[in-house]
Coordinates of C-alpha atoms in Angstrom, one line a residue:
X210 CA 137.5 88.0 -65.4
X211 CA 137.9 84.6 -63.7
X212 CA 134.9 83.5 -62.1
X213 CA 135.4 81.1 -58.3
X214 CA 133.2 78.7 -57.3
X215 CA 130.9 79.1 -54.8
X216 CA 131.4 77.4 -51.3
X217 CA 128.8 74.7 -50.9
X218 CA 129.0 74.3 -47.2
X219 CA 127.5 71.8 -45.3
X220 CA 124.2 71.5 -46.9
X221 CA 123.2 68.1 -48.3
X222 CA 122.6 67.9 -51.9
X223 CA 120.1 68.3 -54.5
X224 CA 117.3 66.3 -54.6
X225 CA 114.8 65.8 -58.0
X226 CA 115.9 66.6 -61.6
X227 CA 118.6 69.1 -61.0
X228 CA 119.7 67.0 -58.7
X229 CA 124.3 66.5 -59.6
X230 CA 126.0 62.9 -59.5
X231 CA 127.3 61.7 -56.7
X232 CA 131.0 63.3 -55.7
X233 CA 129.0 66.8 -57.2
X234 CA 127.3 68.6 -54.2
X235 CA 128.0 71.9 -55.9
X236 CA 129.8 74.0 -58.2
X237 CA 132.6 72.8 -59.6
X238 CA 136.4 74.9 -59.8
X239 CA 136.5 75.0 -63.4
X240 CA 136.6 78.9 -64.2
X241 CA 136.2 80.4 -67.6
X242 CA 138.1 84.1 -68.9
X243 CA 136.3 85.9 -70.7
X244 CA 137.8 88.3 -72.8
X245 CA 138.4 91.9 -71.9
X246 CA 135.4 93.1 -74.1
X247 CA 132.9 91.3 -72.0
X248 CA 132.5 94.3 -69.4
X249 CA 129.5 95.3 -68.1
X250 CA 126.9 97.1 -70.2
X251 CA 127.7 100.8 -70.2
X252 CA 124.0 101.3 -68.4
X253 CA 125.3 99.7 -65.4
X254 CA 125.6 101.3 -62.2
X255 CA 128.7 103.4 -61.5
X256 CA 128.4 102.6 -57.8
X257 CA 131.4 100.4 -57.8
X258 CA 132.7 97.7 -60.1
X259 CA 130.5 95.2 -61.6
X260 CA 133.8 92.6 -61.9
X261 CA 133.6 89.4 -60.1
X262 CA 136.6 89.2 -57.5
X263 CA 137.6 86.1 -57.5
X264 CA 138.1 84.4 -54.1
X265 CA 136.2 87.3 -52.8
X266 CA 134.6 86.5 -49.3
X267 CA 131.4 87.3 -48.2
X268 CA 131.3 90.8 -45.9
X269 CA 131.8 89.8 -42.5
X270 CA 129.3 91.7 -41.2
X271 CA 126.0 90.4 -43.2
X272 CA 123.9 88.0 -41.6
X273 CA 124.1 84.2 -42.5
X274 CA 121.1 84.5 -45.4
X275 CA 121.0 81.1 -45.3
X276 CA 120.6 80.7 -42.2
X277 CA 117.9 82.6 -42.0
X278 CA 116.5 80.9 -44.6
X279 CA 116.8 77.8 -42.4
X280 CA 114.7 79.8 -39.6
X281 CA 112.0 81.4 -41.4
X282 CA 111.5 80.7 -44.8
X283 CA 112.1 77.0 -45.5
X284 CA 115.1 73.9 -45.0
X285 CA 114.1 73.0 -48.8
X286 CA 114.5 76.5 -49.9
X287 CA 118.0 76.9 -47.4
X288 CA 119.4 73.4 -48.5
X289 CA 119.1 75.0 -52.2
X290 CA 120.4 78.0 -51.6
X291 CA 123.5 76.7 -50.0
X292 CA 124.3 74.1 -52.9
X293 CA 124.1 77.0 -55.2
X294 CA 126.9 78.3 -53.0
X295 CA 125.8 79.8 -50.3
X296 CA 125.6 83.6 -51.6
X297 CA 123.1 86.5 -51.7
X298 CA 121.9 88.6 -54.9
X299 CA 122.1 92.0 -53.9
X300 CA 122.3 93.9 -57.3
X301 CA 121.4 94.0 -60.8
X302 CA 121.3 95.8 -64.0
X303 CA 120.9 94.9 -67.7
X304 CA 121.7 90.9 -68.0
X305 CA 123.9 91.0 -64.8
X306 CA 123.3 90.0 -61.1
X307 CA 125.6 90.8 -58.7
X308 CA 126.3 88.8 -55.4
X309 CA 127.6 89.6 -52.4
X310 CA 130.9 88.3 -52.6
X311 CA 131.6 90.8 -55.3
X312 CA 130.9 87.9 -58.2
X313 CA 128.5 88.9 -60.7
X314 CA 126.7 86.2 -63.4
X315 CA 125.4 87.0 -66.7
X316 CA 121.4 86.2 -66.2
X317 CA 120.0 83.8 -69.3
X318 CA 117.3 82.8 -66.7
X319 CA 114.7 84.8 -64.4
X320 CA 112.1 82.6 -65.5
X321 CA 111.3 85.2 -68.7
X322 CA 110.5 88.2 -66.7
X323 CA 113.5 89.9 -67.7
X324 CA 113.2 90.7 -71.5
X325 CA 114.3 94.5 -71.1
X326 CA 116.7 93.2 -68.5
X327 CA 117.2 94.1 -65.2
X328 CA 116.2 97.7 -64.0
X329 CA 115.3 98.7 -67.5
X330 CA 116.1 102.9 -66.7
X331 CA 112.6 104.0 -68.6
X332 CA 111.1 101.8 -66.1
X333 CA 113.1 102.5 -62.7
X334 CA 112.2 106.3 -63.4
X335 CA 108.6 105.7 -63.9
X336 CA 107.9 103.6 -60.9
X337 CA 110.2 106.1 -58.7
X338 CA 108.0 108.8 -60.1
X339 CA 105.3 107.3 -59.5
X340 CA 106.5 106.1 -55.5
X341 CA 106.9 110.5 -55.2
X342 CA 103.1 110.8 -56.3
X343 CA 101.0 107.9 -55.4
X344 CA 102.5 104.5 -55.1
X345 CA 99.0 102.9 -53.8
X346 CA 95.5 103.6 -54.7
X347 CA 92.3 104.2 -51.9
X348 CA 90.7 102.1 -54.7
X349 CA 87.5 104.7 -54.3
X350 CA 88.3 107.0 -56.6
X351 CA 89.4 106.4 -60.6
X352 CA 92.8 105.9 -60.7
X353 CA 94.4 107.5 -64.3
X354 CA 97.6 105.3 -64.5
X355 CA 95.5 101.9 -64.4
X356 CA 93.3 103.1 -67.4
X357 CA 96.6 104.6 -69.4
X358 CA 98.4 100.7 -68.7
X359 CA 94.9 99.3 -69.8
X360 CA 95.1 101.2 -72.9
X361 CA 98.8 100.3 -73.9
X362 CA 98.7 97.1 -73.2
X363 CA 95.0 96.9 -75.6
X364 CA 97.0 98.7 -77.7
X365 CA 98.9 95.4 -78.4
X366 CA 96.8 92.7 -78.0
X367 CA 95.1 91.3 -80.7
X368 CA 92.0 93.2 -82.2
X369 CA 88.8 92.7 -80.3
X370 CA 91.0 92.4 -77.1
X371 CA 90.0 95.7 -75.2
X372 CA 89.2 95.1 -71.8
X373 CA 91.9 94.6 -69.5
X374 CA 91.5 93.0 -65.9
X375 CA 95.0 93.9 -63.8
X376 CA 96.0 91.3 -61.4
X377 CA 99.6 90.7 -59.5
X378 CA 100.8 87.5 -60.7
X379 CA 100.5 85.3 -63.6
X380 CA 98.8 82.7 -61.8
X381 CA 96.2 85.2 -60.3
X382 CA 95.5 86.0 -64.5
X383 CA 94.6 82.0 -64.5
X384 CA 92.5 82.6 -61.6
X385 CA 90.5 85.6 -63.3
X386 CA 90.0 83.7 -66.3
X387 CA 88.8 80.4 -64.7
X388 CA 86.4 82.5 -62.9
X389 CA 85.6 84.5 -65.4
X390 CA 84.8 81.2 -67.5
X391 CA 82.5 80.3 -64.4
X392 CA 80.8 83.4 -64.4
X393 CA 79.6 82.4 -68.0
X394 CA 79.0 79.0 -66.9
X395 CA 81.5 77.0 -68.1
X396 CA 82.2 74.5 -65.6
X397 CA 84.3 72.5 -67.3
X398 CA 88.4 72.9 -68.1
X399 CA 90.4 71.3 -70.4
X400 CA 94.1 71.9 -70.2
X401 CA 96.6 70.3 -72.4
X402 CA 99.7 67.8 -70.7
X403 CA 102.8 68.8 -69.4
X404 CA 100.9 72.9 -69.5
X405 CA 102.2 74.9 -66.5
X406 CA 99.6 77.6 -65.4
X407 CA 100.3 78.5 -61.6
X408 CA 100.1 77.4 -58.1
X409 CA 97.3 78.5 -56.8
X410 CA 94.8 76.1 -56.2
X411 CA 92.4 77.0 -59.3
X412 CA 95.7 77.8 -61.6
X413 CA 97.2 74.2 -60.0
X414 CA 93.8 72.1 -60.9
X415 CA 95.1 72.7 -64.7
X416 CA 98.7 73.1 -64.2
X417 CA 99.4 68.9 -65.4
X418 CA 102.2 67.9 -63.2
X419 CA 101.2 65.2 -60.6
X420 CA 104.1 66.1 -58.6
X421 CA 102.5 69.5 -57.3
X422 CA 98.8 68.6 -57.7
X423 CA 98.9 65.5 -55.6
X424 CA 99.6 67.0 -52.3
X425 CA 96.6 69.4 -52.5
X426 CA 93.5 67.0 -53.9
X427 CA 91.0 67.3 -54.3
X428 CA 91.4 70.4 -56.6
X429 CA 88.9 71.7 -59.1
X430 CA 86.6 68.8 -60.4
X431 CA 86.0 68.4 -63.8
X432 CA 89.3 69.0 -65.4
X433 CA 90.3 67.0 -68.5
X434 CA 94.2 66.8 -69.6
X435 CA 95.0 66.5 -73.4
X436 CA 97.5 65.8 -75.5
X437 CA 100.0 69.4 -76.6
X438 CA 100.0 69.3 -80.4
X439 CA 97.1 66.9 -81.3
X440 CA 93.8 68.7 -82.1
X441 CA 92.0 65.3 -82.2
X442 CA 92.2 64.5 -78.6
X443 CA 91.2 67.9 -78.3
X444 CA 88.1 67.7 -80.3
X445 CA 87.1 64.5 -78.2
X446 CA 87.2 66.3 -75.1
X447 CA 85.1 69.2 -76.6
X448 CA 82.6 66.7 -78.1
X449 CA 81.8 65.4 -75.1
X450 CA 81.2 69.2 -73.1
X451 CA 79.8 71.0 -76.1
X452 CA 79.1 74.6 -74.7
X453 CA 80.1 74.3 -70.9
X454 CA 84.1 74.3 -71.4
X455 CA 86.6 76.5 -71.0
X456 CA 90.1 75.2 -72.9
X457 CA 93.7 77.0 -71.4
X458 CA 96.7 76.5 -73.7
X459 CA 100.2 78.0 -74.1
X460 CA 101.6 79.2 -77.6
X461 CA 104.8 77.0 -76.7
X462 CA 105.3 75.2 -73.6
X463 CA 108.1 77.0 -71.2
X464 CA 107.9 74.8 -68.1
X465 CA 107.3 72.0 -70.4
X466 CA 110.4 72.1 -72.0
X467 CA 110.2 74.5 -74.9
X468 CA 107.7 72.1 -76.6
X469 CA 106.9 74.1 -80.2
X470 CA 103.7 72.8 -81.3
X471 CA 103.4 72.4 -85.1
X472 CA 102.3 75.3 -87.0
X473 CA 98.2 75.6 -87.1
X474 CA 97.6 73.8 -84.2
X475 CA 96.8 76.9 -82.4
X476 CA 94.6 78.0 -85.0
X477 CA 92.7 74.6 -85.2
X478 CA 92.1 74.9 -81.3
X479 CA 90.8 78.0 -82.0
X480 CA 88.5 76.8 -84.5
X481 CA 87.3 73.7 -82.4
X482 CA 86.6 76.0 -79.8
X483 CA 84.3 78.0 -82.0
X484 CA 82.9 74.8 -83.3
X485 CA 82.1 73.4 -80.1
X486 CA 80.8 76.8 -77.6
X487 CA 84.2 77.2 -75.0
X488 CA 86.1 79.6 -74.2
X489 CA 89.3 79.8 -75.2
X490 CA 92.3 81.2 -73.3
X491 CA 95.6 81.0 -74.2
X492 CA 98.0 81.4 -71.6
X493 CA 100.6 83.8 -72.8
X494 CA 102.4 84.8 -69.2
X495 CA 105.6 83.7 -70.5
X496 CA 105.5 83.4 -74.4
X497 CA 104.2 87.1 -74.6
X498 CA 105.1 90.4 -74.0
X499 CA 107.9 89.9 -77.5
X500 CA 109.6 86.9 -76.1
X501 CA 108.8 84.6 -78.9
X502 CA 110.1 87.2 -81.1
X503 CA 106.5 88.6 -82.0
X504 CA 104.4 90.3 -79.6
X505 CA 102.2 87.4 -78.6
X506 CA 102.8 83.8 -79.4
X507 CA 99.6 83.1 -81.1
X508 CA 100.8 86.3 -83.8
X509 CA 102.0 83.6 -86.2
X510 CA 98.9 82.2 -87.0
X511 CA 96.7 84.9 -86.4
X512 CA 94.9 83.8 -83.3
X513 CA 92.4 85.7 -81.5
X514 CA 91.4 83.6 -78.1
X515 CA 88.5 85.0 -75.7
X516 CA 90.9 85.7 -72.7
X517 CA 94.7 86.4 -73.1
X518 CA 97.1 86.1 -69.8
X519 CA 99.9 88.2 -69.9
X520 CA 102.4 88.3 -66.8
X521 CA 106.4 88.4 -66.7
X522 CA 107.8 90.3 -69.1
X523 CA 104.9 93.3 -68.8
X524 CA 106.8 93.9 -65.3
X525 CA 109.8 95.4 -66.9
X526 CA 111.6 93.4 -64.7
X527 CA 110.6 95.7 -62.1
X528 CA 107.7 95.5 -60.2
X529 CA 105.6 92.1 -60.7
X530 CA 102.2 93.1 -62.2
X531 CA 100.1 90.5 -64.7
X532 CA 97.1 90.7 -66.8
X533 CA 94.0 88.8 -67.8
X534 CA 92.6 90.8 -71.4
X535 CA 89.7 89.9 -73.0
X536 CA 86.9 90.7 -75.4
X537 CA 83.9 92.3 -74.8
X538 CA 82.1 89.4 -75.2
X539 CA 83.8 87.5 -72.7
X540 CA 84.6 90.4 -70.2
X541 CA 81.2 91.0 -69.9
X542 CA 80.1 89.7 -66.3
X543 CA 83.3 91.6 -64.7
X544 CA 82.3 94.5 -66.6
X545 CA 79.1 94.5 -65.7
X546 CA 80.0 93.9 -61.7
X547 CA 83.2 96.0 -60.9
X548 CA 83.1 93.8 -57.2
X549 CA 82.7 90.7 -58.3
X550 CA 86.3 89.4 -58.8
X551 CA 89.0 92.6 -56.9
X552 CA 92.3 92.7 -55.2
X553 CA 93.5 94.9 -53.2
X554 CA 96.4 95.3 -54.9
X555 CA 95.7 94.9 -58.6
X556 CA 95.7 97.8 -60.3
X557 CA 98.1 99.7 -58.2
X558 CA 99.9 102.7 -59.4
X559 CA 103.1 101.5 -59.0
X560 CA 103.0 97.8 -61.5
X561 CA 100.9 100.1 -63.5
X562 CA 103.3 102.6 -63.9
X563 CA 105.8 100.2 -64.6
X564 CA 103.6 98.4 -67.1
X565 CA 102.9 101.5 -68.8
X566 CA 106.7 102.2 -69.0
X567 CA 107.6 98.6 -69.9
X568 CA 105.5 99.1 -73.3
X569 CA 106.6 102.4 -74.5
X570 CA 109.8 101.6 -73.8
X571 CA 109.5 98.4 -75.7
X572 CA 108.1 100.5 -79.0
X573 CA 110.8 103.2 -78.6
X574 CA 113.4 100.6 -78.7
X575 CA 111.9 97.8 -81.2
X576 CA 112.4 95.1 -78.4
X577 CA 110.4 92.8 -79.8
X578 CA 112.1 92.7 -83.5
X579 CA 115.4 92.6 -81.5
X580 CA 114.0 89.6 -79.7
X581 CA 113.6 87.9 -82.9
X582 CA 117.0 88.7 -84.5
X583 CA 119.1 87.4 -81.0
X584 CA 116.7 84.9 -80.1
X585 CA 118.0 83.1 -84.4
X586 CA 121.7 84.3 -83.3
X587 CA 121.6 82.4 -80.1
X588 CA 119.6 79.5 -81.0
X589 CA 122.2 79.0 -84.1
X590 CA 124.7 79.6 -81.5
X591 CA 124.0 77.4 -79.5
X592 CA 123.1 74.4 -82.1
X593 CA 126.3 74.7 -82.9
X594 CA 128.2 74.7 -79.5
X595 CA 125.9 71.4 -78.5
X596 CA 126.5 70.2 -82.1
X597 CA 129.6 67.2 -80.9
X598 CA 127.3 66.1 -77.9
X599 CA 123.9 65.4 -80.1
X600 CA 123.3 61.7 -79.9
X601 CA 124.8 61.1 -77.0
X602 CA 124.8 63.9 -74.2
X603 CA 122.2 66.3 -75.9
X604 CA 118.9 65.3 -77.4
X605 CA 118.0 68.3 -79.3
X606 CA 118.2 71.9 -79.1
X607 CA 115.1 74.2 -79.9
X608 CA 113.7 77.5 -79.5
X609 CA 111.9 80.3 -81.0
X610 CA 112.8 83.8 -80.0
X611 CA 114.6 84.0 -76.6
X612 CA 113.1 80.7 -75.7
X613 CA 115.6 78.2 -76.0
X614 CA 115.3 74.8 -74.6
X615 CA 118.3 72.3 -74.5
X616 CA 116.9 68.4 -74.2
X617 CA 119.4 65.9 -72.7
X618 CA 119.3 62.1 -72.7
X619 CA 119.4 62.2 -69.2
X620 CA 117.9 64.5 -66.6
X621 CA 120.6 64.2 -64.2
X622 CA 122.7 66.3 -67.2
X623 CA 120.5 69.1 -66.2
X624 CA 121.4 69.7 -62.5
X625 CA 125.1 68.8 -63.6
X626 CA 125.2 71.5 -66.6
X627 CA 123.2 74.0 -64.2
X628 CA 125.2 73.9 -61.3
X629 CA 128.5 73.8 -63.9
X630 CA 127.2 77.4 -65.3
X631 CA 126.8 78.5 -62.2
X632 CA 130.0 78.0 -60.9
X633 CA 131.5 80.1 -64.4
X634 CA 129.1 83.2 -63.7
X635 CA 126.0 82.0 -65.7
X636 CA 122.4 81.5 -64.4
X637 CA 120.3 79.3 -66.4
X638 CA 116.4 77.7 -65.7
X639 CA 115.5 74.1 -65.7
X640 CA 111.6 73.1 -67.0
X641 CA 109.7 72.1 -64.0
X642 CA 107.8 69.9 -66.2
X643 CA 110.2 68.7 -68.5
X644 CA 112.5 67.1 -66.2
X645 CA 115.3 66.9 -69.1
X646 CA 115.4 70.4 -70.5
X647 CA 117.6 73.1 -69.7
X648 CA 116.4 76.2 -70.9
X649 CA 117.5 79.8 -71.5
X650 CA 115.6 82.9 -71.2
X651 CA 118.3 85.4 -71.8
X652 CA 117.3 89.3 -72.2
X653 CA 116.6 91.3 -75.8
X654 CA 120.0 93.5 -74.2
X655 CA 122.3 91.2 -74.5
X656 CA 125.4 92.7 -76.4
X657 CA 128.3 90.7 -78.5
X658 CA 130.6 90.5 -75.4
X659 CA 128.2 88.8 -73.2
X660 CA 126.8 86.7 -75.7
X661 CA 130.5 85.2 -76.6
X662 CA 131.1 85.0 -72.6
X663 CA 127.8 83.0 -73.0
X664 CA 128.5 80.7 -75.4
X665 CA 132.2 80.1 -74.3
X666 CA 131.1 79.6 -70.9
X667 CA 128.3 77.3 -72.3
X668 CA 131.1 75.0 -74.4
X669 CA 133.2 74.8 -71.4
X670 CA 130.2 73.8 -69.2
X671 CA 129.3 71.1 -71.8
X672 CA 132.9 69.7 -71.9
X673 CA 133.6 69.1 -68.5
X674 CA 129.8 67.7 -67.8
X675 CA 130.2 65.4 -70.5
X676 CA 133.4 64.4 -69.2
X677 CA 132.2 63.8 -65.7
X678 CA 128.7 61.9 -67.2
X679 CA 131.2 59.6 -69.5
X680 CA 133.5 58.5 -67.2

């Protein structure tokens, strides 16, 4: 399987991190074969072959997508598009995505959503079932597959965690829980440096990245930013709101880079919290749902915050739904007041069935103990592949479960090394707050063919970007 670059058309180039060199508007030639064993998975669809064809135009008879981009969705958004090269995602199944060309690339990105993969089957038959009988609820009447999600996902929370508040994205969970922490009275928000929490305006005023907060000022007032890892600079902050703040932290730091705080620090927030009267919620839209390698990142210290976001993975990769759980104690003013935080569309029957399948699905087939045993396999792996570029190229490699983050020494190595995968058949994430870190979010279904296509691709990728970067 030889994998062609993508056109890059006309489009100017990248601009910001992922930005390539000059000379580099795109994907480069370089192709890497795979051996034979690295078919698709054997779940895939038999609709037609899941083998890139190399050299493969785009039908004739599609409209320009990026064009259309162009017209009605964004220049920024159509500019990207076409320096990726220009093509259309059209199907997907397992760790694959197929384009429209007939390529297909192995998906170690998505963002995390896609621990069970693409169109996990448990989950496809449950949401179709689900479309047959009710897709959307009149919101009147009790709706049972709501309450049967709520329990599951209780089910695996941490104890005390019962009361679950459905919502349709991960940053409308940040939004429940700020409000939830105004409804107590807790005006006050402290959120640690380089967190990412959403882009909605409430999620945005603790999200710490100047480049997407200072277009919207003035957001939420009385935010403090912290230092990640360092409980004193916590404690300050708390010292000086004793009993009116509400503290938002992630169990690792995705969009931050893959930042692995030390271990306790999550259990000394907790404890300041206490100390102190706030509210603690730890933001676990990304870490959670097994992709650490445990159900929930704060499992390895035996945390138990007041409000727990869950978003990404509890989708199944199917149908976006997120969560904002909590304890009783906490819960209390949207439990007491059904109307005074709704959506029309949280809840539904469809991201609940497919939130109820995600989770049994997930116990049936031990996804979160096989998310610990690839997530070591890879992150060895890969140590070992970026192993002749540390202390120059690469930085450091780190990870903990299928969270892997590669640091460079320079950030323009990201957009090079992206837009080099790319071009072999691999998607990869860069860390919109960590400017130099690559990092990979591959799925628990990985098998051994795709993860040595992977880590040959990744070897190759690394060679000819260092070789570019150098000279």
């Amino acid at each position: 399987m030889t994998v062609s670059p993508p056109s890059t058309g006309a489009a100017g180039p990248l601009s910001g991190p992922c930005a390539p060199s000059a000379g580099t508007a795109g994907p480069r030639p370089e192709t890497a074969t795979p051996s034979a064993g690295s078919s698709a998975p054997s779940s895939a669809s038999s609709s037609g072959s899941s083998a890139p064809r190399s050299g493969t135009a785009a039908p004739t008879d599609r409209p320009d997508v990026v064009d259309l981009y162009l017209k009605h969705i964004g220049s920024g958004r159509a500019v990207m598009g076409r320096v990726m090269g220009g093509m259309a995602e059209i199907r997907s199944e397992g760790p694959w995505i197929h384009a429209d060309d007939g390529r297909r690339f192995l998906d170690f990105g998505g963002y995390g959503v896609f621990l069970m993969g693409h169109r996990h089957p448990a989950v496809v038959e449950a949401v179709h079932r689900q479309i047959d009988t009710h897709p959307l609820a009149s919101r009147v009447f009790l709706e049972p597959v709501a309450a049967l999600a709520a329990q599951a996902l209780a089910a695996h929370t941490p104890p005390g965690l019962d009361y679950v508040h459905f919502v349709n994205s991960g940053a409308e969970a940040t939004e429940a829980a700020l409000k939830l922490a105004r409804a107590h009275g807790l005006s006050s928000v402290i959120t640690t440096r380089s967190g990412f929490h959403g882009k909605t305006l409430g999620a945005l005023s603790v999200t710490a990245n100047a480049t997407y907060q200072t277009p919207f000022q003035p957001l939420l007032p009385d935010v403090t930013q912290v230092a990640y890892d360092d409980p004193a600079d916590l404690e300050q902050a708390l010292a000086a709101r004793r009993d009116r703040a509400c503290v938002i932290v992630e169990p690792v730091q995705g969009e931050g880079g893959v930042r692995i705080p030390r271990h306790g620090y999550l259990s000394q927030v907790q404890a300041l919290c206490r100390e102190y009267g706030a509210l603690l919620v730890v933001d676990e839209i990304q870490t959670g749902m097994g992709r650490l390698g445990t159900w929930w990142g704060v499992d390895a210290e035996g945390v138990r915050p007041d409000v727990l976001l869950v978003g990404k993975g509890l989708s199944g990769g199917v149908v976006p739904v997120a969560a904002m759980v909590a304890t009783a104690e906490a819960y209390a003013p949207f439990s007491r007041d059904p109307y005074l935080h709704t959506s029309t569309f949280g809840a539904s029957p469809i991201a609940c069935a497919a939130a109820l399948a995600t989770l049994r699905a997930m116990d049936e087939e031990d996804t979160v103990a096989r998310a610990a045993a690839l997530g070591l396999r890879i992150l060895t792996a890969v140590r070992e592949v970026c192993a002749p570029y540390e202390g120059g190229l690469v930085r450091e490699v780190r990870g903990r479960g299928l969270m892997i983050g590669i640091e460079f020494a320079e950030e323009q190595a990201v957009g090079e090394l992206l837009l080099e995968l790319i071009s072999r058949g691999v998607l990869v994430n860069n860390s919109l707050n960590s400017t130099r870190v690559l990092r990979l979010t591959p799925p628990a279904v990985v098998e051994d063919s795709a993860l040595d296509l992977f880590l040959t691709t990744l070897g190759a990728a690394l060679r000819s970007t260092a070789d570019r970067m150098t000279g």
